[in-house]
CSV table of C-alpha atoms in Angstrom, one decimal:
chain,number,residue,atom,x,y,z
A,1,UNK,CA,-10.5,11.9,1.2
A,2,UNK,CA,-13.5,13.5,0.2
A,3,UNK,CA,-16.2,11.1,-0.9
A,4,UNK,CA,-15.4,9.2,-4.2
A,5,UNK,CA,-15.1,5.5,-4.8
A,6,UNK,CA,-13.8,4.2,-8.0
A,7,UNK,CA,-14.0,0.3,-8.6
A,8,UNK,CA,-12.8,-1.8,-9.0
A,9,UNK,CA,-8.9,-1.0,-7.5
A,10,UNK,CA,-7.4,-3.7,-9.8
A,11,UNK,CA,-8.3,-5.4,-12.7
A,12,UNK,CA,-6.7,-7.8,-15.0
A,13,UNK,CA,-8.0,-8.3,-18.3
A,14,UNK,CA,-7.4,-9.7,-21.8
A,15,UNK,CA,-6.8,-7.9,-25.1
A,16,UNK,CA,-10.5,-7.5,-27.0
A,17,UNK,CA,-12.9,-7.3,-24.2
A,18,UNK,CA,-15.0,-4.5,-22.6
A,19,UNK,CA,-14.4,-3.1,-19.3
A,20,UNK,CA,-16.3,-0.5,-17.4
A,21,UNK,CA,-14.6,1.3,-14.4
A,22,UNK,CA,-16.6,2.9,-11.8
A,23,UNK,CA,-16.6,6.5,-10.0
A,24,UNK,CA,-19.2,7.1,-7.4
A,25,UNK,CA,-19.6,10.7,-5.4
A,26,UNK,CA,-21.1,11.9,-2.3
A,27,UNK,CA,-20.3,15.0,-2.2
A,28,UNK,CA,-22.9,16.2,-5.0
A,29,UNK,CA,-20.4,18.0,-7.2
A,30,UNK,CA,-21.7,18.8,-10.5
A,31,UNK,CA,-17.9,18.2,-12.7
A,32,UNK,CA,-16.7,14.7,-12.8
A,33,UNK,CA,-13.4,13.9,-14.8
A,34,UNK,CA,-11.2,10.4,-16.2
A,35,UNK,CA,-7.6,10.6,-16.5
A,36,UNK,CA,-5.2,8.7,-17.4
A,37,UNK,CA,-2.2,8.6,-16.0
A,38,UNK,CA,1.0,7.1,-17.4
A,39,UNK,CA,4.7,7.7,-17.0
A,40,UNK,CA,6.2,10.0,-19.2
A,41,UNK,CA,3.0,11.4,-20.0
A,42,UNK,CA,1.2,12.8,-16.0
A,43,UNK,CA,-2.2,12.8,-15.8
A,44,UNK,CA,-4.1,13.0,-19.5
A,45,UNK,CA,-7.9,13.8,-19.5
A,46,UNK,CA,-9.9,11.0,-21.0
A,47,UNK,CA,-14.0,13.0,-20.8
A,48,UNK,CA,-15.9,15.0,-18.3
A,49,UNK,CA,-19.3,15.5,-17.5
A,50,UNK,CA,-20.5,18.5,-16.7
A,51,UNK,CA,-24.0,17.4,-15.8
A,52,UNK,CA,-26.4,14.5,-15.6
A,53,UNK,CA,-25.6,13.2,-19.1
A,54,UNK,CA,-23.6,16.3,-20.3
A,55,UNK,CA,-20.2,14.8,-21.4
A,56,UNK,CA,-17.2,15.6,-23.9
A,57,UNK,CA,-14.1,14.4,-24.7
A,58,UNK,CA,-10.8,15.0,-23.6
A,59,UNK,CA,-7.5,15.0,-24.9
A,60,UNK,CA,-7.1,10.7,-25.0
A,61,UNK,CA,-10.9,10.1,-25.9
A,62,UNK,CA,-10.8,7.4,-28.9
A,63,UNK,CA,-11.5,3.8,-27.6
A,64,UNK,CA,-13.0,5.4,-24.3
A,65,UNK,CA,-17.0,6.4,-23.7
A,66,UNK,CA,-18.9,7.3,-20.7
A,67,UNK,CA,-22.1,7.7,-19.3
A,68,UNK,CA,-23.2,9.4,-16.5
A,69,UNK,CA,-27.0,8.8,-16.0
A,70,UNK,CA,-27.2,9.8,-11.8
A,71,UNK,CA,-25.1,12.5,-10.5
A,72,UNK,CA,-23.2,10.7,-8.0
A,73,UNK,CA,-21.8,7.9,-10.8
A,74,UNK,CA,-19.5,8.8,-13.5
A,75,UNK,CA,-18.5,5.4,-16.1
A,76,UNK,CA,-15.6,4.9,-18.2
A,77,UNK,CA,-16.3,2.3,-20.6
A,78,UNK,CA,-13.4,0.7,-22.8
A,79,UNK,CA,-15.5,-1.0,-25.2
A,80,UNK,CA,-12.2,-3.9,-26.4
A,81,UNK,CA,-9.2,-3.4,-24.3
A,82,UNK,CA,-6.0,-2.8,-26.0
A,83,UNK,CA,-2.5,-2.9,-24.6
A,84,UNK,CA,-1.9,0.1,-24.9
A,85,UNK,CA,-5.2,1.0,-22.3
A,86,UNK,CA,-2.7,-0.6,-19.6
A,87,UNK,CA,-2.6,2.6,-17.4
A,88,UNK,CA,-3.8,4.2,-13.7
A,89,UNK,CA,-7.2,6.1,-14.1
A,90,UNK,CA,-8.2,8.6,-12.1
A,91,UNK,CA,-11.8,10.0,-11.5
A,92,UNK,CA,-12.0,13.3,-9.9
A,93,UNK,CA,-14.9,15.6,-9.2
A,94,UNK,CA,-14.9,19.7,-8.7
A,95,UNK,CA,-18.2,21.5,-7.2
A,96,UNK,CA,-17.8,24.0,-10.1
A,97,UNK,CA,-15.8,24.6,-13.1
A,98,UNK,CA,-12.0,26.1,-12.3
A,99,UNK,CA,-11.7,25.6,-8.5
A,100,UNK,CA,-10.1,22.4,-6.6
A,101,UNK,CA,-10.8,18.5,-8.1
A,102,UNK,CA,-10.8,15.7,-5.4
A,103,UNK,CA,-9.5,12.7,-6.9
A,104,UNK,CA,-10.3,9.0,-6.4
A,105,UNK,CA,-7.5,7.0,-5.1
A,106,UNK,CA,-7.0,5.5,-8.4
A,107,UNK,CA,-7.4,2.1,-10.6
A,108,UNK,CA,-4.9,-0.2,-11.9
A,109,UNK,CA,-5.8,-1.5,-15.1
A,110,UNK,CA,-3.4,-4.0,-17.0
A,111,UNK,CA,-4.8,-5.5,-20.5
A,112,UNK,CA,-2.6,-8.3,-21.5
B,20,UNK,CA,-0.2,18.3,-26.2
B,21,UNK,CA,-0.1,18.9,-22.2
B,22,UNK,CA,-1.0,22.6,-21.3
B,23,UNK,CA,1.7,22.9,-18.9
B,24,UNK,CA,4.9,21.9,-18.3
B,25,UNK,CA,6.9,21.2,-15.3
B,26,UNK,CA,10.5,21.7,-14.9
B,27,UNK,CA,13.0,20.0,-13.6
B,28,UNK,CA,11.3,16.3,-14.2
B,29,UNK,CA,12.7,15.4,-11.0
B,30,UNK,CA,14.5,16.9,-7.8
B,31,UNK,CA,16.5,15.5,-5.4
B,32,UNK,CA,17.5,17.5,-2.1
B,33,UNK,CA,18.5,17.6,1.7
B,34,UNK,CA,16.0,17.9,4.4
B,35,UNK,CA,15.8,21.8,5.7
B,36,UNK,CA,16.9,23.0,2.2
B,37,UNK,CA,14.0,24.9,-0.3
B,38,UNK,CA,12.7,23.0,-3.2
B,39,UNK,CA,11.6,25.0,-6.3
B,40,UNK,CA,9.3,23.8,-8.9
B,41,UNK,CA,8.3,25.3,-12.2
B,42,UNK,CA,4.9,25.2,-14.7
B,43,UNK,CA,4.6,26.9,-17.5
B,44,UNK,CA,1.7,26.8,-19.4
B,45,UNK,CA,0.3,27.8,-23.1
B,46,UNK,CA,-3.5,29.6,-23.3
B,47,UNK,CA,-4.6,32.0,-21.2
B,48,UNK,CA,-6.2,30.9,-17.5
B,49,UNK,CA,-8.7,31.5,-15.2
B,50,UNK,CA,-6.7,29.8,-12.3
B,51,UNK,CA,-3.5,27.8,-12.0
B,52,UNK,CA,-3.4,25.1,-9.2
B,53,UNK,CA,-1.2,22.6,-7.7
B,54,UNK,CA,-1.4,18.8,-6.6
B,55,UNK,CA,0.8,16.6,-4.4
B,56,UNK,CA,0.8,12.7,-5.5
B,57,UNK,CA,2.2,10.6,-2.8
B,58,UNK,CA,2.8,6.6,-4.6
B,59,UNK,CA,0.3,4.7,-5.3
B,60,UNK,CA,-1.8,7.5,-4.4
B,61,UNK,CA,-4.2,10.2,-5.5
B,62,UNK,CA,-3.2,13.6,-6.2
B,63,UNK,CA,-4.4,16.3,-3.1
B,64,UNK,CA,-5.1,19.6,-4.1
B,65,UNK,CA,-2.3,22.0,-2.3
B,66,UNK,CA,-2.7,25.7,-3.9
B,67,UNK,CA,-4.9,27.8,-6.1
B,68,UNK,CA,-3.7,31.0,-7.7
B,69,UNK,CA,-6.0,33.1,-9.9
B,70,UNK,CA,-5.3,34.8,-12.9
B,71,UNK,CA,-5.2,38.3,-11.5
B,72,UNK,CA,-2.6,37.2,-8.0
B,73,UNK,CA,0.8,37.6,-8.3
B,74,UNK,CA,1.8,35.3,-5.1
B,75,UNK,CA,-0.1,33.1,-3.1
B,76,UNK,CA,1.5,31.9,0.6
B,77,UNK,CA,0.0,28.7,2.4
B,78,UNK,CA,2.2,27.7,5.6
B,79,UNK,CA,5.7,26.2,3.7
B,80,UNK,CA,4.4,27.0,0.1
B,81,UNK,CA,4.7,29.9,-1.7
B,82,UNK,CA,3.6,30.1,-5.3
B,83,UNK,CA,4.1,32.6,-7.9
B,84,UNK,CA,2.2,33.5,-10.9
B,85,UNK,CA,3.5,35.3,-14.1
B,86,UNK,CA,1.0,35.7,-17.0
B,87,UNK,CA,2.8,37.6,-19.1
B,88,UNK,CA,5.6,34.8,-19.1
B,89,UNK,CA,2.8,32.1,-18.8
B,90,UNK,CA,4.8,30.4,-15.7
B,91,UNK,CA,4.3,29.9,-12.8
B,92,UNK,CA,6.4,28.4,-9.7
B,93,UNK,CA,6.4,26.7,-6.4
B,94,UNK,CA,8.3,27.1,-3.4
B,95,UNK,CA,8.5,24.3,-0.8
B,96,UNK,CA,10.6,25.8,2.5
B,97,UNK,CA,12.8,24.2,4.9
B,98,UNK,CA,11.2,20.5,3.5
B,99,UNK,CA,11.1,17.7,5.3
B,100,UNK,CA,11.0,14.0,4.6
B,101,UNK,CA,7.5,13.7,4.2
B,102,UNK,CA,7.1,16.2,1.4
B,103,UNK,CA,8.8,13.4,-0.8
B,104,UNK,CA,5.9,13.2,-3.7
B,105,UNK,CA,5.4,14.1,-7.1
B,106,UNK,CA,3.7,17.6,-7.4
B,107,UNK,CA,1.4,18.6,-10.8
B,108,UNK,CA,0.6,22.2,-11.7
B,109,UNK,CA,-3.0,22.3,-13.2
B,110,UNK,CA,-4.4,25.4,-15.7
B,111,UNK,CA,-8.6,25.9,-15.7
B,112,UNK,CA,-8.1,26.8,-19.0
B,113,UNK,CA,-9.9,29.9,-20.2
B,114,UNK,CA,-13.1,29.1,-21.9
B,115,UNK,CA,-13.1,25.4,-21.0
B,116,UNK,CA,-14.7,23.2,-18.2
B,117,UNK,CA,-11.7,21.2,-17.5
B,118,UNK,CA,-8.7,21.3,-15.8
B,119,UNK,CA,-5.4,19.8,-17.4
B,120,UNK,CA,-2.4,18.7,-16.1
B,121,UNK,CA,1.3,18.7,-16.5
B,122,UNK,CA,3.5,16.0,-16.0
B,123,UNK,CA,5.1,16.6,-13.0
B,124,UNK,CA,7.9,17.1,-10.9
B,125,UNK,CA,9.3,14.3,-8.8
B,126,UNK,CA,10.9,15.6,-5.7
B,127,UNK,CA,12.8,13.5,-3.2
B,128,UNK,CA,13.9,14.7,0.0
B,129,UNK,CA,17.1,13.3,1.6
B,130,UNK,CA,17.4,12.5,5.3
């Protein structure tokens, strides 16, 4: 795998409070990207960063934000976890826009 | 609403036979790629295709790209058990810094 981390794996966590999920690069690459992936639905793109603090939204943005303040970490922030946030998220990065994303291996996020 | 869409949803064959996959897709591209998900995994980046190719070979795949019909396909030859996955067909939308995914094809291969 090429070098991104997400964290935590799995996490559990109740109806109304924030969470933070984590994506941290070695590789340098300038694009990182959230999805969300459920079934029914494939992979959904939540916001990408295009820079050190460069960010917009995706497709499944409302109740999500993110920061990116280093190059090498990309945040996804649910600010009160619904039910309906119960999902896989994926971080991937891409050295520039258009060519091949390397993707995290994935968190498991259940809100009950 | 998803930029491309794969057909059939799911696919189940015998090992040695050819496994065909199809995206098609709604704006105009500058690439169109595709991704293997084993479970429980991350997806792995198999095959680009740009705008201007018309077929793209890489060992057992083949893919095909048809801009005029906004579709695109991919061949999997003589497949084997371990090509059991789900496989995503991605568009680098034109004028846009992201990539966006279908929702897959789930492929099983039969022993």
């Amino acid at each position: 795998d090429a070098g991104i981390t997400q964290s935590p794996r799995h996490k559990v966590t109740e109806t109304g409070t924030p969470v933070t999920l984590r994506c941290h690069q070695t590789e340098n690459h300038r694009y990182m990207y959230w999805y969300r992936q459920d079934p029914g639905h494939g992979l959904r793109l939540i916001h990408y960063s295009y820079g050190v603090k460069d960010t917009d939204k995706g497709e499944v943005s409302d109740g999500y934000s993110v920061s990116r303040s280093k190059t090498e970490d990309f945040l996804l922030t649910l600010e009160s976890a619904t039910s309906s946030q119960t999902s896989v998220y994926f971080c991937a990065i891409s050295e520039t826009q258009g060519p091949e994303a390397f993707f995290g291996q994935g968190t498991r996020l259940t809100v009950v | 609403s998803q930029q491309g869409e794969e057909d059939p949803q799911a696919l189940s064959i015998q090992e040695g036979e050819n496994a065909t996959m199809n995206c098609s897709y709604k704006t105009s591209i500058n690439n169109l790629q595709w991704y293997r998900q084993n479970s429980g995994r991350g997806l792995v980046h198999l095959i680009l295709i740009r705008s201007n190719e018309r077929e793209k070979h890489s060992g057992r795949l083949r893919v095909t790209l048809d801009t005029s019909k906004k579709s695109s396909s991919l061949l999997i030859t003589a497949s084997r058990a371990a090509d059991t996955a789900s496989y995503f067909c991605a568009t680098d939308v034109e004028g846009a810094q992201k990539l966006v995914f279908g929702q897959g094809t789930r492929l099983t291969i039969n022993p």
